mmCIF file of C-alpha atoms and ligand atoms in Angstrom:
data_model
loop_
_atom_site.group_PDB
_atom_site.id
_atom_site.type_symbol
_atom_site.label_atom_id
_atom_site.label_comp_id
_atom_site.label_asym_id
_atom_site.label_seq_id
_atom_site.Cartn_x
_atom_site.Cartn_y
_atom_site.Cartn_z
ATOM 1 C CA TYR A 14 48.053 -11.304 -25.876
ATOM 2 C CA ALA A 15 47.079 -13.561 -28.774
ATOM 3 C CA ASP A 16 50.755 -13.707 -29.852
ATOM 4 C CA ILE A 17 52.007 -15.055 -26.555
ATOM 5 C CA PRO A 18 52.598 -18.823 -26.674
ATOM 6 C CA VAL A 19 50.357 -20.929 -24.451
ATOM 7 C CA GLU A 20 51.560 -24.084 -22.724
ATOM 8 C CA VAL A 21 49.043 -26.587 -21.440
ATOM 9 C CA GLU A 22 49.812 -29.527 -19.189
ATOM 10 C CA LEU A 23 46.999 -31.988 -18.538
ATOM 11 C CA PRO A 24 46.416 -33.928 -15.329
ATOM 12 C CA ARG A 25 47.810 -37.483 -15.479
ATOM 13 C CA HIS A 26 44.420 -39.133 -15.772
ATOM 14 C CA LEU A 27 43.699 -37.242 -19.020
ATOM 15 C CA ALA A 28 45.507 -38.323 -22.201
ATOM 16 C CA SER A 29 43.748 -35.605 -24.196
ATOM 17 C CA LEU A 30 41.122 -32.970 -23.559
ATOM 18 C CA PRO A 31 37.498 -33.979 -24.004
ATOM 19 C CA GLU A 32 35.819 -31.989 -26.799
ATOM 20 C CA GLU A 33 33.883 -29.696 -24.419
ATOM 21 C CA MET A 34 37.085 -28.684 -22.595
ATOM 22 C CA LYS A 35 38.996 -27.675 -25.717
ATOM 23 C CA PRO A 36 40.024 -23.989 -25.902
ATOM 24 C CA VAL A 37 37.548 -21.493 -27.341
ATOM 25 C CA THR A 38 38.399 -18.428 -29.438
ATOM 26 C CA GLN A 39 34.995 -16.737 -29.112
ATOM 27 C CA PHE A 40 32.844 -16.328 -26.033
ATOM 28 C CA ALA A 41 29.912 -17.123 -28.315
ATOM 29 C CA GLY A 42 31.310 -20.662 -28.615
ATOM 30 C CA LEU A 43 31.289 -21.106 -24.864
ATOM 31 C CA LYS A 44 28.298 -22.857 -23.387
ATOM 32 C CA CYS A 45 27.971 -20.836 -20.209
ATOM 33 C CA GLY A 46 24.216 -20.268 -20.169
ATOM 34 C CA ARG A 47 21.958 -17.369 -21.107
ATOM 35 C CA VAL A 48 22.534 -15.005 -18.173
ATOM 36 C CA LEU A 49 26.317 -15.222 -18.196
ATOM 37 C CA SER A 50 26.456 -14.933 -22.000
ATOM 38 C CA ARG A 51 24.384 -11.782 -21.774
ATOM 39 C CA ASN A 52 26.642 -10.336 -19.079
ATOM 40 C CA LEU A 53 29.673 -11.030 -21.288
ATOM 41 C CA ASN A 54 27.925 -9.110 -24.051
ATOM 42 C CA PHE A 55 27.068 -6.206 -21.764
ATOM 43 C CA ALA A 56 30.692 -6.055 -20.616
ATOM 44 C CA GLY A 57 31.737 -5.892 -24.268
ATOM 45 C CA PHE A 58 33.734 -9.119 -24.059
ATOM 46 C CA SER A 59 33.581 -11.126 -27.278
ATOM 47 C CA VAL A 60 37.077 -12.525 -27.790
ATOM 48 C CA PRO A 61 38.554 -14.404 -24.818
ATOM 49 C CA THR A 62 42.151 -13.695 -23.893
ATOM 50 C CA PRO A 63 44.374 -16.823 -24.109
ATOM 51 C CA VAL A 64 44.154 -17.560 -20.394
ATOM 52 C CA GLN A 65 40.364 -17.284 -20.575
ATOM 53 C CA GLY A 66 39.980 -19.315 -23.764
ATOM 54 C CA HIS A 67 42.054 -22.156 -22.346
ATOM 55 C CA SER A 68 41.132 -22.170 -18.659
ATOM 56 C CA VAL A 69 37.404 -21.493 -18.728
ATOM 57 C CA PRO A 70 36.263 -24.612 -20.661
ATOM 58 C CA MET A 71 38.422 -26.812 -18.411
ATOM 59 C CA ALA A 72 37.147 -25.272 -15.205
ATOM 60 C CA ILE A 73 33.538 -25.353 -16.415
ATOM 61 C CA GLY A 74 34.191 -28.997 -17.255
ATOM 62 C CA GLY A 75 35.079 -29.553 -13.609
ATOM 63 C CA LEU A 76 38.884 -29.765 -13.666
ATOM 64 C CA ASP A 77 41.013 -28.102 -11.032
ATOM 65 C CA VAL A 78 43.077 -25.548 -12.920
ATOM 66 C CA ILE A 79 46.325 -23.723 -12.253
ATOM 67 C CA SER A 80 46.712 -20.780 -14.628
ATOM 68 C CA VAL A 81 49.692 -18.486 -14.815
ATOM 69 C CA ALA A 82 49.465 -15.409 -17.023
ATOM 70 C CA GLN A 83 50.750 -11.857 -17.013
ATOM 71 C CA THR A 84 49.064 -8.902 -15.374
ATOM 72 C CA GLY A 85 46.151 -7.560 -17.360
ATOM 73 C CA SER A 86 45.572 -10.802 -19.274
ATOM 74 C CA GLY A 87 42.084 -11.382 -17.908
ATOM 75 C CA LYS A 88 42.629 -13.873 -15.098
ATOM 76 C CA THR A 89 39.744 -12.485 -13.041
ATOM 77 C CA LEU A 90 37.086 -13.569 -15.502
ATOM 78 C CA ALA A 91 39.003 -16.781 -16.188
ATOM 79 C CA PHE A 92 38.355 -17.983 -12.642
ATOM 80 C CA MET A 93 35.116 -16.143 -11.882
ATOM 81 C CA LEU A 94 33.077 -17.274 -14.882
ATOM 82 C CA PRO A 95 33.378 -21.021 -14.124
ATOM 83 C CA ILE A 96 32.534 -20.431 -10.465
ATOM 84 C CA LEU A 97 29.429 -18.416 -11.371
ATOM 85 C CA TYR A 98 28.468 -21.049 -13.933
ATOM 86 C CA ARG A 99 28.758 -23.905 -11.466
ATOM 87 C CA LEU A 100 26.952 -22.034 -8.686
ATOM 88 C CA LEU A 101 24.102 -21.148 -11.066
ATOM 89 C CA GLY A 102 23.861 -24.773 -12.139
ATOM 90 C CA ALA A 103 23.460 -25.744 -8.504
ATOM 91 C CA GLY A 104 20.147 -23.827 -8.385
ATOM 92 C CA PRO A 105 19.024 -20.590 -6.729
ATOM 93 C CA PRO A 106 21.090 -19.497 -3.725
ATOM 94 C CA GLU A 107 19.844 -20.695 -0.343
ATOM 95 C CA ARG A 108 20.125 -17.981 2.222
ATOM 96 C CA GLY A 109 19.515 -17.993 5.924
ATOM 97 C CA GLY A 110 16.683 -15.498 5.557
ATOM 98 C CA TYR A 111 15.975 -13.739 8.838
ATOM 99 C CA GLY A 112 19.251 -14.345 10.631
ATOM 100 C CA GLY A 113 20.418 -10.760 10.327
ATOM 101 C CA ARG A 114 23.205 -9.712 12.608
ATOM 102 C CA THR A 115 23.510 -12.942 14.537
ATOM 103 C CA ALA A 116 23.471 -15.209 11.492
ATOM 104 C CA VAL A 117 26.554 -16.948 10.242
ATOM 105 C CA VAL A 118 27.090 -16.130 6.568
ATOM 106 C CA VAL A 119 27.592 -19.238 4.440
ATOM 107 C CA ILE A 120 30.147 -18.727 1.678
ATOM 108 C CA GLN A 121 30.508 -21.078 -1.285
ATOM 109 C CA GLY A 122 33.350 -19.502 -3.210
ATOM 110 C CA LEU A 123 36.411 -17.908 -1.637
ATOM 111 C CA VAL A 124 38.912 -15.762 -3.533
ATOM 112 C CA LEU A 125 41.989 -14.845 -1.521
ATOM 113 C CA ALA A 126 44.058 -11.826 -2.475
ATOM 114 C CA PRO A 127 47.195 -10.535 -0.762
ATOM 115 C CA THR A 128 46.288 -6.847 -0.657
ATOM 116 C CA ARG A 129 43.313 -4.559 -0.294
ATOM 117 C CA GLU A 130 44.042 -3.079 -3.729
ATOM 118 C CA LEU A 131 43.952 -6.478 -5.443
ATOM 119 C CA ALA A 132 40.864 -7.600 -3.546
ATOM 120 C CA SER A 133 39.004 -4.492 -4.587
ATOM 121 C CA GLN A 134 40.135 -4.801 -8.234
ATOM 122 C CA ILE A 135 38.910 -8.405 -8.362
ATOM 123 C CA TYR A 136 35.638 -7.410 -6.712
ATOM 124 C CA ASP A 137 34.966 -4.555 -9.150
ATOM 125 C CA GLU A 138 35.812 -6.673 -12.188
ATOM 126 C CA SER A 139 33.770 -9.684 -11.014
ATOM 127 C CA ARG A 140 30.568 -7.865 -10.192
ATOM 128 C CA LYS A 141 29.844 -7.157 -13.854
ATOM 129 C CA PHE A 142 29.430 -10.856 -14.439
ATOM 130 C CA ALA A 143 27.372 -11.666 -11.351
ATOM 131 C CA CYS A 144 24.807 -9.045 -12.344
ATOM 132 C CA ARG A 145 21.250 -10.484 -12.507
ATOM 133 C CA THR A 146 22.402 -13.977 -11.626
ATOM 134 C CA GLY A 147 20.967 -13.779 -8.112
ATOM 135 C CA LEU A 148 24.457 -14.580 -6.858
ATOM 136 C CA ARG A 149 26.158 -12.037 -4.647
ATOM 137 C CA ILE A 150 29.847 -11.268 -4.534
ATOM 138 C CA CYS A 151 31.200 -9.402 -1.515
ATOM 139 C CA VAL A 152 34.597 -8.074 -0.528
ATOM 140 C CA ALA A 153 36.448 -8.050 2.779
ATOM 141 C CA TYR A 154 39.648 -6.231 3.618
ATOM 142 C CA GLY A 155 41.101 -4.392 6.567
ATOM 143 C CA GLY A 156 41.457 -0.690 7.250
ATOM 144 C CA THR A 157 37.744 -0.050 6.844
ATOM 145 C CA PRO A 158 34.859 -0.526 9.330
ATOM 146 C CA PHE A 159 34.152 -4.199 10.060
ATOM 147 C CA GLY A 160 30.423 -3.647 10.593
ATOM 148 C CA GLU A 161 29.809 -2.033 7.217
ATOM 149 C CA GLN A 162 31.443 -4.897 5.347
ATOM 150 C CA MET A 163 29.641 -7.445 7.475
ATOM 151 C CA ARG A 164 26.254 -5.891 6.700
ATOM 152 C CA GLU A 165 26.890 -6.379 2.993
ATOM 153 C CA LEU A 166 27.700 -10.047 3.614
ATOM 154 C CA GLU A 167 24.554 -10.467 5.693
ATOM 155 C CA ARG A 168 22.435 -9.588 2.651
ATOM 156 C CA GLY A 169 23.811 -12.784 1.122
ATOM 157 C CA CYS A 170 27.270 -13.700 -0.073
ATOM 158 C CA GLU A 171 27.907 -16.658 -2.345
ATOM 159 C CA ILE A 172 31.416 -15.541 -3.293
ATOM 160 C CA LEU A 173 33.735 -13.643 -0.989
ATOM 161 C CA VAL A 174 36.844 -11.855 -2.217
ATOM 162 C CA ALA A 175 39.041 -11.299 0.818
ATOM 163 C CA THR A 176 42.434 -10.472 2.208
ATOM 164 C CA PRO A 177 43.596 -12.973 4.852
ATOM 165 C CA GLY A 178 43.486 -10.599 7.841
ATOM 166 C CA ARG A 179 39.880 -9.455 7.533
ATOM 167 C CA LEU A 180 38.805 -12.951 6.517
ATOM 168 C CA ASP A 181 40.366 -14.379 9.660
ATOM 169 C CA ASP A 182 38.682 -11.662 11.727
ATOM 170 C CA MET A 183 35.239 -12.544 10.320
ATOM 171 C CA TYR A 184 35.967 -16.217 10.811
ATOM 172 C CA GLN A 185 37.250 -15.912 14.400
ATOM 173 C CA ARG A 186 34.204 -13.842 15.351
ATOM 174 C CA GLN A 187 32.086 -16.635 13.841
ATOM 175 C CA ARG A 188 30.323 -14.309 11.428
ATOM 176 C CA ILE A 189 31.113 -16.464 8.410
ATOM 177 C CA THR A 190 31.551 -20.176 7.867
ATOM 178 C CA LEU A 191 33.809 -21.759 5.279
ATOM 179 C CA SER A 192 32.308 -25.213 5.731
ATOM 180 C CA GLN A 193 30.394 -24.947 2.425
ATOM 181 C CA VAL A 194 33.244 -23.588 0.312
ATOM 182 C CA LYS A 195 33.372 -25.512 -2.961
ATOM 183 C CA PHE A 196 35.543 -23.120 -4.945
ATOM 184 C CA LEU A 197 38.858 -21.703 -3.805
ATOM 185 C CA VAL A 198 40.968 -19.235 -5.739
HETATM 186 P P1 ADP B 489 44.507 -9.906 -14.606
HETATM 187 O O1 ADP B 489 43.701 -10.348 -13.418
HETATM 188 O O2 ADP B 489 45.051 -11.034 -15.400
HETATM 189 O O3 ADP B 489 45.576 -8.910 -14.224
HETATM 190 P P2 ADP B 489 42.070 -8.584 -15.301
HETATM 191 O O4 ADP B 489 41.157 -9.725 -15.090
HETATM 192 O O5 ADP B 489 42.117 -7.558 -14.234
HETATM 193 O O6 ADP B 489 43.548 -9.114 -15.594
HETATM 194 O O7 ADP B 489 41.695 -7.899 -16.708
HETATM 195 C C1 ADP B 489 42.378 -6.751 -17.157
HETATM 196 C C2 ADP B 489 41.418 -5.839 -17.935
HETATM 197 O O8 ADP B 489 41.080 -6.427 -19.187
HETATM 198 C C3 ADP B 489 40.116 -5.565 -17.216
HETATM 199 O O9 ADP B 489 39.786 -4.197 -17.364
HETATM 200 C C4 ADP B 489 39.090 -6.414 -17.952
HETATM 201 O O10 ADP B 489 37.809 -5.848 -17.914
HETATM 202 C C5 ADP B 489 39.660 -6.477 -19.352
HETATM 203 N N1 ADP B 489 39.363 -7.766 -20.027
HETATM 204 C C6 ADP B 489 39.603 -9.005 -19.539
HETATM 205 N N2 ADP B 489 39.236 -9.956 -20.404
HETATM 206 C C7 ADP B 489 38.739 -9.308 -21.484
HETATM 207 C C8 ADP B 489 38.195 -9.743 -22.750
HETATM 208 N N3 ADP B 489 38.096 -11.030 -23.054
HETATM 209 N N4 ADP B 489 37.769 -8.802 -23.615
HETATM 210 C C9 ADP B 489 37.867 -7.492 -23.301
HETATM 211 N N5 ADP B 489 38.378 -7.013 -22.154
HETATM 212 C C10 ADP B 489 38.819 -7.894 -21.249
HETATM 213 MG MG1 MG B 490 45.410 -8.285 -12.238
#
């Protein structure tokens, strides 16, 4: 992937990238905090792919980012790492506590995927990096029992990876709220 040319277009209000948003070539050079750095190590990730090296510092810096890169180029981490970083910076997750089955689950990050297969790939890949952060990632897709998925969400769900159909189902039944969503992928 390192040989593939990278094009970067900045938003109009930025003439050049601030130092902290410049691309990184090593995860070690990325200031993403102790827990996330350790999870990167555990996952065996040391060299960012181009889409990661370019997108992550910008997104951590607070820019909205559109990234286009080929399959297998590491887009999952490219969007998930900044979301985890920002949610961790916002302090420990606040959860409803005793609500249980009648509680509405408050989601802060929403990742939409077109198919069950993609949703589950994103979920599996992302969980490595949420490990020991206190943040929970859940997945929602159709063709599998609604109740079982919902019970996972009820244990806390900061980031939901979902296909539109099951998401809409959870939303229409008022089991989740999107009113606190700060991050959309
Ligand atoms: P995409 O979403 O762009 O198709 P993925 O995020 O699914 O790509 O990543 C493809 C594979 O490459 C995954 O198995 C992932 O664990 C691995 N991977 C991604 N980034 C890195 C990296 N920087 N170093 C090592 N492996 C990586
Ligand atoms: Mg992929």
